[in-house]
């Protein structure tokens, strides 16, 4: 294994202090981290990911107590959500303080903040005198990485080090929540923390950001999460029949299926457990994408709990249709 991948948190901290980039584990997906208070590091993140500069970055902090260093006029609902879910898979969009560069927020007065729930990330953040800007550690438009190996496959040359924290527990990016002028929550990106939970913690109705999937708004990029192989979502039995002459990959929750011999079938969770399915989702998409298949076929999972976010990612993967 490359000496660029390891568990040396001190080494990772030193690289970050030097203004360079490190791949870091979080409970959701791996991040491509740099010093959030250093504009040169921020520019390096955009360039390593090939990310358009109009797409803002999440700033990761080590605890809820740092919130007010970077954000102001924090709505009551945001405070409640932070208290309930941090550290955890929730990103809050808040008014930024001047210390946060416009480069991070893509010119917006709003900042995305999150406390990740991974022991290595928390230790690292606790050691550093600055927060970490970190988008998911994948080239812009590709599937988010859920292991250190995924990060290495695509970004090793652009990073000084990858901190290996094992497979991500949640496996799907954080729920992104902003607030309207009245302080009501708006979900911009679905994740493990559901609208139902947000509503129950805040006592408020939750709005959903327009799901115009072709738009360039936050979290709703058409090309997000897409494998390179054409990806179709629908009724699996029907799709398999229609594509029986092709070399197909099949991604399903648990179903037993009649498949052509050449097909590759990955089951997200034998027991039909949605948490396990979420944890496997991106790594299975990557596996199928590496198999030189003509097409990947998939079916939605039950639309409850984290299944809502799984279905959202499946839909996004299916958007980039080249068939
Ligand atoms: O789980 C996660 O959130 C992971 C881990 C590494 O923390 N990070 C992640 O970052 O998914 P990224 O950059 O791939 O996605 C962040 C999303 C983007 O869709 C971005 O548009 C949105 O959050 N976002 C960031 N800052 C924003 C802001 N100021 N206003 C609105 N949306 C914002
Ligand atoms: Mg991303």
Coordinates of C-alpha atoms and ligand atoms in Angstrom, one line a residue:
X1 CA 0.0 0.0 0.0
X2 CA 1.2 3.5 -0.7
X3 CA 2.8 5.4 2.2
X4 CA 0.3 8.1 1.3
X5 CA -2.4 6.1 3.1
X6 CA -2.4 5.5 6.8
X7 CA -3.7 6.3 10.3
X8 CA -1.2 8.9 11.3
X9 CA -3.3 11.8 12.6
X10 CA -0.2 13.9 13.6
X11 CA 1.2 13.6 10.1
X12 CA -2.2 14.6 8.6
X13 CA -2.4 17.6 10.9
X14 CA 1.1 18.8 9.8
X15 CA 0.2 18.6 6.1
X16 CA -2.9 20.6 6.7
X17 CA -0.9 23.2 8.7
X18 CA 1.4 23.5 5.7
X19 CA -1.6 24.4 3.5
X20 CA -1.8 21.1 1.7
X21 CA -4.7 18.7 1.3
X22 CA -5.6 15.5 3.1
X23 CA -8.3 12.9 2.4
X24 CA -10.2 12.5 5.7
X25 CA -12.8 9.9 6.9
X26 CA -16.2 11.1 8.2
X27 CA -19.2 9.0 9.1
X28 CA -20.9 9.9 5.8
X29 CA -18.3 9.9 3.0
X30 CA -14.6 10.8 2.8
X31 CA -13.7 14.5 2.5
X32 CA -11.0 16.3 0.6
X33 CA -9.8 18.6 3.4
X34 CA -7.9 21.8 3.5
X35 CA -7.4 24.7 5.9
X36 CA -10.7 26.6 5.7
X37 CA -9.0 29.9 6.7
X38 CA -6.4 29.7 4.0
X39 CA -7.5 30.8 0.5
X40 CA -4.6 29.0 -1.2
X41 CA -5.7 25.7 0.4
X42 CA -9.3 26.4 -0.7
X43 CA -8.3 27.0 -4.3
X44 CA -6.3 23.7 -4.2
X45 CA -9.5 21.9 -3.2
X46 CA -11.4 23.3 -6.1
X47 CA -8.7 22.4 -8.5
X48 CA -8.0 18.9 -7.1
X49 CA -11.7 18.0 -7.5
X50 CA -12.1 19.9 -10.8
X51 CA -15.0 21.5 -9.0
X52 CA -16.7 24.6 -10.5
X53 CA -16.1 27.6 -8.2
X54 CA -19.8 28.4 -8.0
X55 CA -20.4 25.2 -5.9
X56 CA -19.6 26.1 -2.3
X57 CA -17.8 23.9 0.3
X58 CA -18.8 22.6 3.7
X59 CA -16.7 23.8 6.6
X60 CA -16.1 21.1 9.3
X61 CA -15.7 22.1 12.9
X62 CA -14.8 20.1 16.0
X63 CA -17.8 21.0 18.2
X64 CA -21.0 22.9 18.4
X65 CA -19.2 25.5 20.5
X66 CA -17.3 26.6 17.4
X67 CA -20.4 27.4 15.5
X68 CA -20.5 31.1 16.5
X69 CA -16.9 31.7 15.5
X70 CA -17.9 31.3 11.9
X71 CA -21.7 31.9 11.7
X72 CA -24.0 34.7 13.0
X73 CA -27.7 35.3 13.6
X74 CA -28.2 31.5 14.1
X75 CA -31.9 30.6 13.9
X76 CA -33.4 28.9 17.0
X77 CA -34.3 25.9 14.8
X78 CA -30.6 25.6 13.7
X79 CA -29.5 25.6 17.3
X80 CA -31.9 22.9 18.2
X81 CA -30.8 20.8 15.3
X82 CA -27.1 21.2 16.1
X83 CA -27.7 20.2 19.7
X84 CA -29.6 17.2 18.7
X85 CA -27.6 15.9 15.7
X86 CA -24.0 17.1 16.0
X87 CA -21.6 15.4 15.7
X88 CA -23.5 13.8 12.9
X89 CA -24.6 13.7 9.3
X90 CA -26.3 17.1 9.2
X91 CA -25.0 20.3 7.5
X92 CA -26.5 23.6 8.5
X93 CA -26.6 26.6 6.1
X94 CA -26.1 29.8 8.2
X95 CA -25.2 33.4 7.8
X96 CA -21.4 33.6 7.6
X97 CA -19.1 35.8 9.5
X98 CA -16.4 37.8 7.7
X99 CA -13.6 35.4 8.7
X100 CA -15.0 32.9 6.2
X101 CA -13.8 33.6 2.6
X102 CA -16.2 34.2 -0.2
X103 CA -14.2 31.5 -2.0
X104 CA -15.7 28.8 0.3
X105 CA -19.2 30.0 0.0
X106 CA -19.0 30.8 -3.8
X107 CA -19.8 34.4 -3.1
X108 CA -22.8 33.7 -1.0
X109 CA -23.4 35.2 2.4
X110 CA -24.4 31.8 3.6
X111 CA -22.0 29.2 5.0
X112 CA -22.4 25.4 5.3
X113 CA -21.2 24.0 8.7
X114 CA -21.0 20.5 10.1
X115 CA -19.5 18.6 13.0
X116 CA -18.6 15.1 11.5
X117 CA -19.0 12.1 13.7
X118 CA -15.8 10.1 13.1
X119 CA -13.2 9.7 15.9
X120 CA -10.3 10.4 13.6
X121 CA -11.8 13.5 12.1
X122 CA -12.8 14.8 15.5
X123 CA -9.3 14.2 16.9
X124 CA -7.8 15.9 13.9
X125 CA -10.1 18.9 14.1
X126 CA -9.4 19.2 17.8
X127 CA -5.7 19.4 17.1
X128 CA -5.9 22.1 14.5
X129 CA -6.3 25.9 15.1
X130 CA -8.5 26.2 12.1
X131 CA -11.6 24.4 10.7
X132 CA -11.5 22.2 7.6
X133 CA -13.2 22.9 4.3
X134 CA -14.0 19.5 2.8
X135 CA -16.2 18.5 -0.1
X136 CA -16.6 14.8 -0.8
X137 CA -13.2 13.4 -2.0
X138 CA -14.2 12.5 -5.6
X139 CA -13.7 14.2 -8.9
X140 CA -16.6 16.6 -9.5
X141 CA -19.6 14.6 -10.8
X142 CA -18.5 11.1 -9.7
X143 CA -19.8 8.9 -6.9
X144 CA -18.7 10.0 -3.4
X145 CA -16.0 7.8 -1.8
X146 CA -16.8 5.6 1.3
X147 CA -13.3 4.2 1.8
X148 CA -9.7 5.4 1.7
X149 CA -9.1 3.1 -1.3
X150 CA -11.9 4.9 -3.2
X151 CA -10.2 8.2 -2.5
X152 CA -6.8 6.8 -3.6
X153 CA -8.3 5.4 -6.9
X154 CA -9.1 8.9 -8.2
X155 CA -7.2 11.5 -6.2
X156 CA -4.0 10.0 -4.8
X157 CA -1.9 12.2 -7.1
X158 CA -3.6 15.4 -5.9
X159 CA -3.3 14.7 -2.2
X160 CA -0.4 14.6 0.2
X161 CA -2.0 12.0 2.5
X162 CA -5.2 10.0 3.0
X163 CA -6.2 9.3 6.6
X164 CA -7.6 5.8 6.6
X165 CA -10.6 5.6 9.0
X166 CA -12.2 2.4 7.5
X167 CA -15.5 2.2 5.7
X168 CA -17.9 5.1 6.3
X169 CA -20.7 4.1 8.7
X170 CA -23.5 6.0 7.0
X171 CA -22.3 5.9 3.5
X172 CA -24.4 8.7 2.1
X173 CA -23.6 12.5 2.3
X174 CA -25.0 14.6 5.1
X175 CA -28.5 16.1 5.0
X176 CA -28.1 19.8 4.1
X177 CA -30.6 22.1 5.8
X178 CA -31.0 25.9 5.4
X179 CA -33.6 28.3 6.8
X180 CA -36.0 30.8 5.2
X181 CA -36.4 34.4 6.5
X182 CA -38.8 33.2 9.1
X183 CA -36.3 30.6 10.4
X184 CA -38.2 27.6 8.9
X185 CA -36.0 24.7 7.8
X186 CA -35.5 23.9 4.1
X187 CA -33.9 20.6 3.1
X188 CA -31.4 21.1 0.2
X189 CA -30.0 17.6 0.1
X190 CA -31.6 14.5 1.6
X191 CA -29.5 12.3 3.9
X192 CA -29.8 10.0 6.9
X193 CA -31.5 12.7 9.0
X194 CA -35.0 12.9 7.5
X195 CA -37.4 15.8 7.2
X196 CA -39.6 14.0 9.7
X197 CA -36.8 14.1 12.3
X198 CA -36.0 17.8 11.5
X199 CA -39.7 18.6 11.9
X200 CA -40.0 16.8 15.2
X201 CA -36.9 18.4 16.7
X202 CA -37.7 21.9 15.6
X203 CA -41.5 21.7 15.9
X204 CA -41.7 23.4 12.4
X205 CA -42.9 22.4 9.0
X206 CA -40.0 21.4 6.7
X207 CA -39.8 22.8 3.2
X208 CA -38.1 21.0 0.4
X209 CA -35.8 22.8 -2.0
X210 CA -37.1 22.6 -5.5
X211 CA -35.9 19.3 -6.9
X212 CA -35.0 20.7 -10.3
X213 CA -32.3 18.2 -10.9
X214 CA -30.9 20.0 -13.9
X215 CA -30.4 23.1 -11.8
X216 CA -27.0 24.3 -10.6
X217 CA -28.3 25.1 -7.1
X218 CA -26.7 23.7 -4.0
X219 CA -26.8 19.9 -3.7
X220 CA -28.9 19.5 -6.7
X221 CA -26.5 19.1 -9.6
X222 CA -27.7 16.9 -12.4
X223 CA -24.5 15.0 -12.7
X224 CA -23.9 14.3 -9.0
X225 CA -23.2 10.7 -8.0
X226 CA -23.3 9.3 -11.5
X227 CA -21.4 6.2 -12.5
X228 CA -19.8 6.3 -15.9
X229 CA -21.7 3.2 -17.1
X230 CA -25.3 4.0 -18.2
X231 CA -27.6 3.5 -15.2
X232 CA -31.3 2.7 -15.4
X233 CA -33.8 2.8 -12.6
X234 CA -37.2 1.1 -12.8
X235 CA -38.9 -2.2 -12.3
X236 CA -36.0 -4.7 -12.2
X237 CA -37.8 -7.7 -13.7
X238 CA -38.9 -5.6 -16.6
X239 CA -35.6 -4.0 -17.1
X240 CA -33.7 -7.3 -17.0
X241 CA -36.0 -8.7 -19.7
X242 CA -35.5 -5.6 -21.9
X243 CA -31.7 -5.7 -21.6
X244 CA -31.2 -9.5 -21.6
X245 CA -28.9 -9.4 -24.6
X246 CA -26.5 -7.0 -23.0
X247 CA -23.9 -7.4 -20.4
X248 CA -25.7 -6.0 -17.4
X249 CA -25.0 -5.2 -13.8
X250 CA -27.9 -5.3 -11.3
X251 CA -28.1 -3.4 -8.0
X252 CA -31.0 -4.5 -5.8
X253 CA -32.0 -4.5 -2.2
X254 CA -32.6 -8.2 -1.7
X255 CA -34.6 -9.6 -4.5
X256 CA -34.0 -13.0 -6.0
X257 CA -33.9 -12.5 -9.7
X258 CA -33.8 -14.5 -12.9
X259 CA -30.6 -13.2 -14.6
X260 CA -28.6 -13.9 -17.7
X261 CA -25.4 -15.8 -16.9
X262 CA -23.1 -12.9 -17.7
X263 CA -24.9 -10.6 -15.4
X264 CA -23.3 -9.3 -12.2
X265 CA -25.7 -8.9 -9.3
X266 CA -24.9 -7.0 -6.1
X267 CA -27.4 -7.1 -3.2
X268 CA -27.3 -4.0 -1.0
X269 CA -28.5 -5.8 2.1
X270 CA -29.5 -9.5 2.4
X271 CA -31.9 -8.7 5.2
X272 CA -33.3 -5.7 3.4
X273 CA -31.8 -3.4 6.1
X274 CA -31.8 0.1 4.7
X275 CA -28.9 1.3 6.9
X276 CA -26.8 -1.5 5.6
X277 CA -27.9 -0.7 2.0
X278 CA -26.9 2.9 2.4
X279 CA -23.5 1.9 3.7
X280 CA -23.0 -0.3 0.7
X281 CA -24.6 1.8 -2.0
X282 CA -21.7 3.9 -3.3
X283 CA -19.1 1.2 -3.0
X284 CA -21.3 -1.2 -5.0
X285 CA -22.0 1.5 -7.6
X286 CA -18.2 1.8 -8.0
X287 CA -17.7 -1.9 -8.2
X288 CA -20.3 -2.3 -11.0
X289 CA -18.9 0.7 -12.7
X290 CA -15.5 -1.0 -12.9
X291 CA -16.8 -4.2 -14.5
X292 CA -17.0 -2.9 -18.1
X293 CA -20.7 -3.5 -18.2
X294 CA -23.0 -2.1 -20.9
X295 CA -25.6 -1.0 -18.5
X296 CA -26.4 -1.0 -14.7
X297 CA -30.0 -1.7 -13.7
X298 CA -31.4 -0.8 -10.3
X299 CA -34.7 -0.5 -8.4
X300 CA -35.8 1.9 -5.7
X301 CA -35.8 0.8 -2.1
X302 CA -38.7 1.4 0.3
X303 CA -39.2 5.1 0.7
X304 CA -38.7 5.5 4.4
X305 CA -36.0 6.6 6.8
X306 CA -32.6 6.6 5.1
X307 CA -34.3 4.8 2.1
X308 CA -35.5 8.3 1.0
X309 CA -31.9 9.4 0.6
X310 CA -30.9 6.2 -1.1
X311 CA -33.7 6.7 -3.6
X312 CA -32.5 10.3 -4.2
X313 CA -29.0 9.1 -5.0
X314 CA -30.3 6.3 -7.3
X315 CA -32.4 8.9 -9.2
X316 CA -29.3 11.1 -9.5
X317 CA -27.2 8.2 -10.8
X318 CA -29.9 7.5 -13.4
X319 CA -30.0 11.0 -14.6
X320 CA -26.8 10.9 -16.5
X321 CA -28.3 8.7 -19.2
X322 CA -26.3 7.9 -22.2
X323 CA -28.5 5.2 -23.6
Ligands
LIG1 O1 -21.4 14.4 4.2 C1 -21.0 15.4 3.7 O2 -21.6 16.4 3.7 C2 -19.6 15.3 3.0 C3 -18.6 15.1 4.1 C4 -17.2 15.1 3.6 O3 -18.7 16.1 5.1 N1 -19.3 16.5 2.3 C5 -20.0 16.7 1.1 O4 -19.5 17.9 0.5 O5 -20.8 16.0 0.6 P1 -19.9 18.3 -1.0 O6 -19.1 19.5 -1.3 O7 -19.6 17.1 -1.9 O8 -21.4 18.7 -0.9 C6 -21.8 19.8 -0.2 C7 -23.1 20.3 -0.6 C8 -23.1 20.8 -2.1 O9 -24.2 20.3 -2.7 C9 -23.1 22.2 -1.9 O10 -23.7 22.9 -3.0 C10 -23.9 22.5 -0.6 O11 -23.5 21.4 0.2 N2 -23.4 23.7 0.0 C11 -22.2 24.0 0.5 N3 -22.2 25.3 1.0 C12 -23.4 25.8 0.7 C13 -23.9 27.1 0.9 N4 -23.2 28.1 1.5 N5 -25.2 27.3 0.6 C14 -25.9 26.3 0.0 N6 -25.5 25.0 -0.2 C15 -24.2 24.8 0.1
LIG2 MG1 -19.9 15.9 -3.4

